[in-house]
Coordinates of C-alpha atoms in Angstrom, one line a residue:
M1 CA -97.7 108.0 101.6
S2 CA -99.4 104.4 101.2
Q3 CA -98.5 101.9 103.7
Q4 CA -97.6 99.9 100.3
T5 CA -95.8 102.5 98.8
R6 CA -93.7 102.7 102.5
Q7 CA -93.1 99.2 102.7
V8 CA -91.5 99.4 99.1
R9 CA -89.3 102.3 99.6
D10 CA -88.1 101.0 102.8
L11 CA -87.1 97.6 101.4
L12 CA -85.3 99.5 98.3
T13 CA -83.3 101.8 100.8
S14 CA -82.0 98.7 102.7
L15 CA -80.9 97.4 99.2
N16 CA -79.4 100.4 97.7
S17 CA -75.7 100.6 97.3
S18 CA -74.5 104.1 95.3
I19 CA -73.6 105.2 91.9
E20 CA -69.6 105.0 91.6
D21 CA -68.2 108.3 90.2
E22 CA -65.2 106.7 88.6
F23 CA -67.9 105.2 86.2
A24 CA -69.0 107.0 83.5
R25 CA -71.6 104.7 82.2
I26 CA -74.9 103.9 84.0
G27 CA -77.3 101.5 83.1
I28 CA -81.3 101.6 83.8
V29 CA -83.0 98.4 84.0
L30 CA -87.2 98.6 83.5
A31 CA -88.5 96.2 85.4
A32 CA -91.6 97.7 86.7
G33 CA -94.4 96.0 84.6
H34 CA -96.1 93.3 86.1
G35 CA -96.9 91.7 82.7
K36 CA -101.0 91.3 82.9
R37 CA -100.6 89.4 79.3
I38 CA -98.3 86.7 80.9
R39 CA -101.5 85.3 82.8
S40 CA -99.4 84.5 86.0
E41 CA -99.4 85.6 89.6
T42 CA -95.3 85.8 89.5
S43 CA -94.3 89.0 88.0
K44 CA -92.8 88.6 84.5
M45 CA -89.6 90.1 85.5
L46 CA -89.1 86.6 87.4
H47 CA -90.4 84.3 85.2
E48 CA -87.2 82.4 84.4
I49 CA -85.3 81.9 81.6
W50 CA -82.8 78.8 81.3
G51 CA -82.8 78.7 85.2
R52 CA -82.5 82.3 86.2
P53 CA -85.2 85.0 86.5
T54 CA -85.2 87.3 83.3
V55 CA -84.6 90.4 85.1
L56 CA -81.4 89.0 86.6
R57 CA -80.2 88.0 83.3
V58 CA -80.6 91.2 82.0
A59 CA -79.0 93.2 84.9
H60 CA -76.1 90.5 84.8
A61 CA -75.6 91.4 80.9
V62 CA -75.8 95.2 81.2
Q63 CA -73.3 95.3 83.9
K64 CA -70.9 93.2 82.0
G65 CA -71.5 94.6 78.4
L66 CA -71.3 98.3 79.9
E67 CA -68.0 97.5 82.2
S68 CA -69.7 99.6 84.7
P69 CA -71.5 98.6 87.9
N70 CA -73.6 101.3 88.1
Q71 CA -77.2 99.9 87.6
V72 CA -80.6 101.6 88.5
M73 CA -83.3 98.7 88.8
V74 CA -86.8 100.5 88.3
V75 CA -89.4 98.4 90.2
G76 CA -93.1 98.8 90.5
I77 CA -96.0 96.2 90.7
K78 CA -94.7 93.3 92.6
G79 CA -91.7 95.6 93.4
I80 CA -90.8 93.8 96.7
D81 CA -90.5 90.5 95.0
V82 CA -88.6 91.8 92.1
A83 CA -86.2 93.6 94.2
Q84 CA -85.7 90.7 96.6
A85 CA -84.8 88.5 93.8
T86 CA -82.5 90.9 92.1
G87 CA -80.5 91.6 95.2
S88 CA -78.3 94.4 97.0
Q89 CA -75.1 94.8 94.6
F90 CA -72.0 97.2 94.3
G91 CA -73.1 100.2 92.4
R92 CA -76.7 98.9 92.2
L93 CA -79.8 101.7 93.4
F94 CA -83.3 100.9 93.2
A95 CA -86.1 103.0 92.5
Y96 CA -89.9 102.8 92.6
Q97 CA -92.3 103.6 89.8
E98 CA -95.5 104.2 91.8
N99 CA -97.8 105.6 88.9
P100 CA -98.6 102.0 87.6
V101 CA -100.1 100.8 91.3
L102 CA -101.7 103.9 91.6
G103 CA -103.5 103.1 88.0
L104 CA -102.0 106.6 86.6
P105 CA -100.5 107.1 83.2
A106 CA -97.2 105.5 83.2
G107 CA -95.1 103.9 80.5
T108 CA -91.4 103.8 79.6
G109 CA -90.9 107.7 79.8
D110 CA -92.4 107.7 83.5
A111 CA -90.2 104.8 84.3
V112 CA -86.8 106.4 83.1
R113 CA -87.8 109.9 84.7
V114 CA -88.3 107.6 88.2
G115 CA -84.9 106.1 87.3
L116 CA -83.4 109.2 86.8
Q117 CA -84.3 110.8 90.0
A118 CA -82.7 108.0 92.1
F119 CA -79.2 109.5 91.4
A120 CA -77.8 112.9 91.2
E121 CA -76.6 114.7 87.8
S122 CA -73.1 114.6 87.5
D123 CA -70.5 117.5 86.6
T124 CA -69.6 114.9 83.9
D125 CA -72.1 114.2 80.8
R126 CA -72.4 110.6 82.1
D127 CA -73.8 108.1 79.1
I128 CA -77.1 106.5 80.2
Y129 CA -78.3 103.3 78.7
I130 CA -82.0 101.9 79.1
F131 CA -83.0 98.3 79.0
L132 CA -85.6 96.2 79.6
G133 CA -86.1 93.9 82.2
D134 CA -87.9 91.2 80.0
M135 CA -85.1 91.0 77.4
G136 CA -84.4 87.7 78.9
L137 CA -81.8 86.4 76.1
L138 CA -79.9 89.7 76.1
T139 CA -76.0 89.3 76.1
E140 CA -73.2 90.9 77.1
K141 CA -71.9 90.8 73.6
V142 CA -74.9 92.8 72.3
V143 CA -74.6 95.4 75.1
A144 CA -71.1 96.0 74.6
Q145 CA -71.6 96.4 70.9
F146 CA -74.2 98.7 71.4
R147 CA -72.1 100.6 73.8
T148 CA -69.1 100.9 71.4
S149 CA -71.5 102.1 68.6
F150 CA -72.9 105.1 71.0
E151 CA -69.5 105.8 72.0
E152 CA -67.9 105.8 68.3
T153 CA -70.6 107.9 66.8
S154 CA -71.5 111.7 67.3
C155 CA -75.1 111.5 68.6
D156 CA -77.1 112.6 71.6
M157 CA -79.2 109.7 71.5
M158 CA -79.0 106.0 70.0
V159 CA -81.5 103.4 69.4
L160 CA -80.7 99.6 69.2
T161 CA -83.0 98.1 66.7
G162 CA -83.6 94.9 65.0
L163 CA -84.7 93.6 61.7
Y164 CA -88.0 91.7 62.1
S165 CA -88.1 88.5 60.1
G166 CA -91.7 87.6 60.5
P167 CA -94.9 88.9 58.2
S168 CA -95.4 92.4 58.7
E169 CA -99.1 91.8 59.9
A170 CA -97.9 90.1 62.9
N171 CA -95.3 92.9 63.5
Y172 CA -96.4 94.6 66.7
Y173 CA -93.1 96.4 67.5
G174 CA -92.6 100.2 66.8
R175 CA -91.1 101.1 63.2
I176 CA -88.1 103.0 63.1
L177 CA -88.5 105.9 60.5
R178 CA -85.0 106.9 58.8
V179 CA -84.7 110.0 56.6
P180 CA -84.9 108.4 53.1
A181 CA -82.9 109.2 50.2
S182 CA -84.9 112.4 49.4
D183 CA -87.6 114.7 50.6
H184 CA -91.4 115.1 49.4
T185 CA -90.0 117.1 46.5
D186 CA -87.6 114.6 45.4
T187 CA -84.6 116.8 46.8
P188 CA -81.9 114.5 47.8
S189 CA -81.7 114.3 51.8
G190 CA -77.9 114.8 51.6
H191 CA -76.1 114.2 55.1
D192 CA -79.2 113.7 56.9
R193 CA -80.0 110.5 55.2
D194 CA -80.3 107.4 57.6
K195 CA -80.6 109.7 60.4
V196 CA -83.8 108.6 62.9
I197 CA -87.0 110.8 62.3
E198 CA -89.1 109.1 64.9
I199 CA -90.4 105.8 66.1
K200 CA -94.1 105.0 65.0
E201 CA -95.6 102.9 67.4
Y202 CA -97.7 100.0 65.7
K203 CA -101.1 101.2 67.1
D204 CA -100.5 104.7 66.0
I205 CA -99.7 103.4 62.4
L206 CA -103.2 101.5 62.5
D207 CA -104.6 104.7 63.4
L208 CA -103.6 106.7 60.4
D209 CA -105.8 107.3 57.4
P210 CA -104.7 104.6 54.4
A211 CA -105.6 107.3 52.0
N212 CA -103.3 110.2 52.8
P213 CA -99.5 110.0 53.3
Y214 CA -98.2 110.1 56.9
Q215 CA -96.1 113.4 56.8
A216 CA -92.9 113.4 58.9
I217 CA -90.5 116.7 59.2
Y218 CA -86.9 116.3 59.7
N219 CA -84.6 119.2 59.9
G220 CA -87.3 121.7 58.3
R221 CA -88.0 119.5 55.6
T222 CA -90.8 116.8 55.1
Y223 CA -90.9 113.3 54.0
H224 CA -93.9 111.2 53.2
F225 CA -94.6 107.5 54.1
T226 CA -97.6 105.6 53.4
R227 CA -99.5 103.8 55.9
Q228 CA -98.5 100.2 54.6
E229 CA -94.9 101.4 53.7
L230 CA -94.9 102.0 57.6
L231 CA -96.6 98.7 58.2
D232 CA -94.0 97.1 56.1
T233 CA -90.8 98.6 57.8
R234 CA -88.7 95.8 59.1
E235 CA -86.4 97.9 61.2
I236 CA -87.9 98.0 64.6
N237 CA -87.6 99.4 68.0
T238 CA -86.1 97.1 70.7
G239 CA -86.9 99.2 73.7
V240 CA -83.1 99.7 74.4
F241 CA -81.6 103.4 74.4
A242 CA -78.4 105.2 74.8
F243 CA -78.2 109.1 75.9
K244 CA -75.8 111.7 76.9
E245 CA -77.1 112.6 80.5
R246 CA -77.6 116.3 80.5
A247 CA -79.6 115.8 77.5
L248 CA -81.7 112.9 78.7
R249 CA -82.3 115.0 82.0
T250 CA -83.5 117.9 80.4
Y251 CA -86.0 116.7 77.6
I252 CA -87.5 113.7 79.3
Q253 CA -89.7 116.4 81.1
Q254 CA -91.1 117.5 77.6
I255 CA -92.6 113.8 77.1
T256 CA -96.6 113.8 77.3
T257 CA -99.2 111.2 76.9
D258 CA -100.5 112.4 73.5
N259 CA -100.8 109.0 71.9
V260 CA -103.1 106.2 71.3
Q261 CA -101.8 104.1 74.5
N262 CA -102.2 107.3 76.5
E263 CA -98.8 106.6 78.3
L264 CA -95.5 108.4 78.3
M265 CA -93.6 107.1 76.0
L266 CA -89.7 107.1 75.9
T267 CA -89.7 107.1 72.3
D268 CA -91.0 110.4 71.9
L269 CA -87.8 111.4 72.9
V270 CA -87.0 110.9 69.2
Q271 CA -88.9 113.5 67.9
I272 CA -88.2 115.9 70.6
F273 CA -84.5 115.8 70.3
N274 CA -84.8 116.4 66.6
Q275 CA -87.0 119.1 67.5
H276 CA -83.9 120.6 69.4
Q277 CA -81.3 119.9 67.0
L278 CA -80.0 116.6 68.7
V279 CA -78.6 113.9 66.6
V280 CA -80.6 110.7 67.3
R281 CA -79.1 107.7 65.3
A282 CA -79.5 103.6 65.4
A283 CA -77.5 100.6 65.7
I284 CA -79.1 97.5 64.3
A285 CA -78.7 94.3 66.7
E286 CA -76.9 91.6 64.8
S287 CA -79.0 89.0 66.5
E288 CA -82.6 89.0 66.2
E289 CA -82.8 86.4 69.1
E290 CA -80.8 88.3 71.7
I291 CA -83.0 91.2 71.5
L292 CA -86.3 89.4 72.2
A293 CA -88.4 90.4 75.0
F294 CA -91.9 88.5 76.3
N295 CA -95.3 89.7 77.1
V296 CA -97.1 86.4 76.7
K297 CA -96.4 82.9 77.4
S298 CA -95.9 81.6 74.1
V299 CA -92.9 83.9 73.4
W300 CA -91.3 83.0 76.8
H301 CA -91.4 79.3 75.9
Q302 CA -89.9 80.3 72.8
M303 CA -87.0 82.1 74.6
Q304 CA -86.8 79.2 76.8
T305 CA -86.3 76.9 73.3
I306 CA -83.3 79.5 72.2
A307 CA -81.5 79.5 75.5
R308 CA -81.6 75.5 75.5
T309 CA -80.2 75.5 71.7
W310 CA -77.6 78.0 72.7
A311 CA -76.6 75.6 76.0
Y312 CA -76.6 72.5 73.6
E313 CA -74.5 74.3 70.8
A314 CA -71.8 75.4 73.6
L315 CA -71.8 72.0 74.7
K316 CA -72.1 69.4 71.6
D317 CA -68.8 69.0 70.9
T318 CA -67.6 68.8 74.5
I319 CA -69.7 66.3 76.4
T320 CA -72.3 63.7 75.4
I321 CA -75.9 64.8 75.8
A322 CA -78.6 62.2 74.9
D323 CA -81.4 64.4 74.2
E324 CA -80.6 67.9 72.9
Q325 CA -84.3 69.0 73.7
D326 CA -84.7 67.6 77.3
F327 CA -81.9 68.6 79.5
F328 CA -80.8 71.4 81.9
I329 CA -77.4 72.3 82.8
A330 CA -76.8 75.8 84.2
D331 CA -74.7 78.5 82.8
T332 CA -72.2 78.3 85.5
V333 CA -71.8 74.8 85.0
I334 CA -71.4 75.3 81.1
E335 CA -68.6 77.5 81.8
Q336 CA -67.1 75.2 84.2
I337 CA -67.6 72.2 81.4
L338 CA -65.7 74.4 79.0
K339 CA -62.9 75.5 81.3
M340 CA -62.2 72.2 82.4
D341 CA -62.2 70.7 79.0
K342 CA -59.9 73.6 78.1
D343 CA -57.6 73.2 81.3
R344 CA -57.8 69.3 81.5
G345 CA -58.5 67.8 78.1
P346 CA -61.0 65.3 77.2
L347 CA -63.8 64.9 79.7
D348 CA -66.0 62.1 78.5
I349 CA -69.4 63.1 80.5
V350 CA -72.3 61.8 79.4
I351 CA -75.6 63.4 80.5
G352 CA -78.8 61.4 80.1
K353 CA -82.3 62.6 78.9
G354 CA -84.3 64.7 81.3
V355 CA -81.2 65.6 83.6
H356 CA -81.1 68.8 85.6
I357 CA -78.1 70.1 86.8
G358 CA -78.4 73.1 89.2
P359 CA -75.7 76.2 89.3
Q360 CA -73.8 75.0 92.3
V361 CA -72.7 71.6 90.7
Q362 CA -69.1 70.7 90.3
L363 CA -68.6 68.0 87.5
N364 CA -65.7 65.8 86.9
R365 CA -64.1 63.9 84.2
R366 CA -65.8 60.6 82.9
V367 CA -69.0 61.7 85.0
Q368 CA -71.9 59.5 83.8
I369 CA -75.9 60.9 84.9
G370 CA -78.7 58.4 84.0
D371 CA -82.1 59.9 82.5
R372 CA -84.4 62.2 85.0
T373 CA -81.9 62.6 87.6
H374 CA -82.1 65.6 89.6
L375 CA -78.8 67.7 90.8
S376 CA -79.4 70.9 93.0
G377 CA -77.3 72.6 95.5
H378 CA -73.5 72.6 96.2
I379 CA -72.6 69.1 95.0
V380 CA -69.3 68.1 94.3
L381 CA -68.6 64.9 92.1
G382 CA -65.3 63.2 91.8
E383 CA -63.9 61.5 88.7
E384 CA -65.7 58.5 87.0
V385 CA -68.8 58.7 89.6
Q386 CA -71.7 57.0 88.0
I387 CA -75.3 58.3 88.9
G388 CA -78.3 55.9 87.6
V389 CA -81.9 56.8 86.6
G390 CA -84.2 58.9 88.6
V391 CA -81.5 59.8 91.2
E392 CA -82.3 62.9 93.5
L393 CA -79.4 64.8 95.0
S394 CA -79.6 68.1 96.5
A395 CA -78.2 70.1 99.4
Y396 CA -79.7 73.3 100.9
P397 CA -77.7 76.6 101.4
G398 CA -75.0 76.0 103.3
Q399 CA -74.7 72.4 102.7
T400 CA -72.3 70.4 100.7
L401 CA -73.0 67.0 99.2
V402 CA -69.7 65.2 97.8
L403 CA -69.5 61.9 95.8
S404 CA -65.8 61.0 95.9
D405 CA -63.8 59.4 92.8
E406 CA -65.7 55.9 91.4
V407 CA -68.6 56.5 93.4
E408 CA -71.8 54.5 92.0
I409 CA -75.4 55.6 92.5
L410 CA -77.8 53.0 91.3
S411 CA -81.5 54.4 90.5
R412 CA -84.0 56.1 92.2
N413 CA -81.9 56.8 95.1
I414 CA -82.3 59.9 97.1
L415 CA -79.5 61.9 98.8
K416 CA -79.9 65.1 100.6
G417 CA -77.9 67.4 102.8
N418 CA -74.4 67.5 104.1
L419 CA -73.1 63.9 103.1
Q420 CA -69.4 62.5 101.8
I421 CA -69.6 59.4 100.1
G422 CA -66.2 57.5 99.7
A423 CA -64.4 56.6 96.7
Q424 CA -65.3 53.5 95.2
S425 CA -68.5 53.3 97.3
R426 CA -71.8 51.8 95.6
I427 CA -75.5 52.9 96.7
E428 CA -77.8 50.5 96.0
S429 CA -81.2 51.5 94.2
A430 CA -84.2 52.9 96.3
V431 CA -82.0 53.9 99.2
I432 CA -82.9 57.6 101.1
M433 CA -80.1 59.3 102.8
T434 CA -80.2 62.7 104.4
A435 CA -78.1 64.5 106.9
T436 CA -78.2 68.1 108.2
R437 CA -74.7 67.9 109.7
P438 CA -71.6 66.6 107.8
Q439 CA -71.3 62.7 107.6
S440 CA -69.4 60.3 105.8
A441 CA -70.4 57.0 104.2
T442 CA -68.2 54.2 102.6

């Protein structure tokens, strides 16, 4: 075992919790890829979507949507960074996918195999859900809908799919091949219709002969698809799957690298399950945005824009935001605002252009925050606080900065640390105030 492997495994052991037997659902989050195409020294999994690392957003959505704390985080390249950022939590285990680090054949199939090795098989045939760590817009609603579809449908495997709305030549996702209405002899497919035959990867489709139809066999019958028909297929693989545990553990050993990518692809399990008369179904996600994943900066920026739009849509009729395209309000603060509006009535909060409000900030009624002001750390604002343009308010972990009722902070001020500004105080422009111990100013 290399020193690097030992270091990673020691850290993961220190962070590990345990799988809780009373919960019959386990989520496996694949967070081992560094993401070469993202062109960054920072792991793709730690690129932030609306202020939080994408892998943390996925982890949170999975636990909430599955209504289970049981979760396995599979890390690899930059594994220490990802594990430290994710952190220890009740029901969470970590697993180390070493093959990508060593340059050996890897892929999603190998990652899931590693994830399964992190916990013992149970006498109960639990449900195992697989998610990609770069799906930073994934919501608990989507996870819950997928969970419900799997639990209410008689099948051994289910694929979460999406409908691609762009041009086929820009669609690089794996295509979902469903059983059509009839086979190659025009015999009706009967009860097999719409079951999933296989997932055909884009690169594998390009490798097909355009002059000859692709033959897919399902339940002993042959179905024909032209190369162009496959390219034009809009239903795509999202990389999210659900399995019955025993079947997954049994057949994941049969995955090979016999594909253009030379990787162990989890998608190959569709054909393997079908060959063993197990049932594979698909559920289509309602929203194309919530199933986005990213490999390049342009898609990452697109996801950031979508997240900002969601935030604005949630708040636009509750508070005033000067510029819907230039602001940041953390998710926890958005939740706080909506709850405060429900509990206490109209808020009359005004947020200027370019304002940044971090996750530990507590707003209040009739607060006004000027353009380009930045609030981070545990900051508590009283009612009718007015903050000018270009102000910086911050507190390090363990510190609290309090602005009492009707405090006025004029432009270009910097206030840091354990400070308490008394009610109706006024801080003139260009003032710098810092404190490491609790201090009061009136």
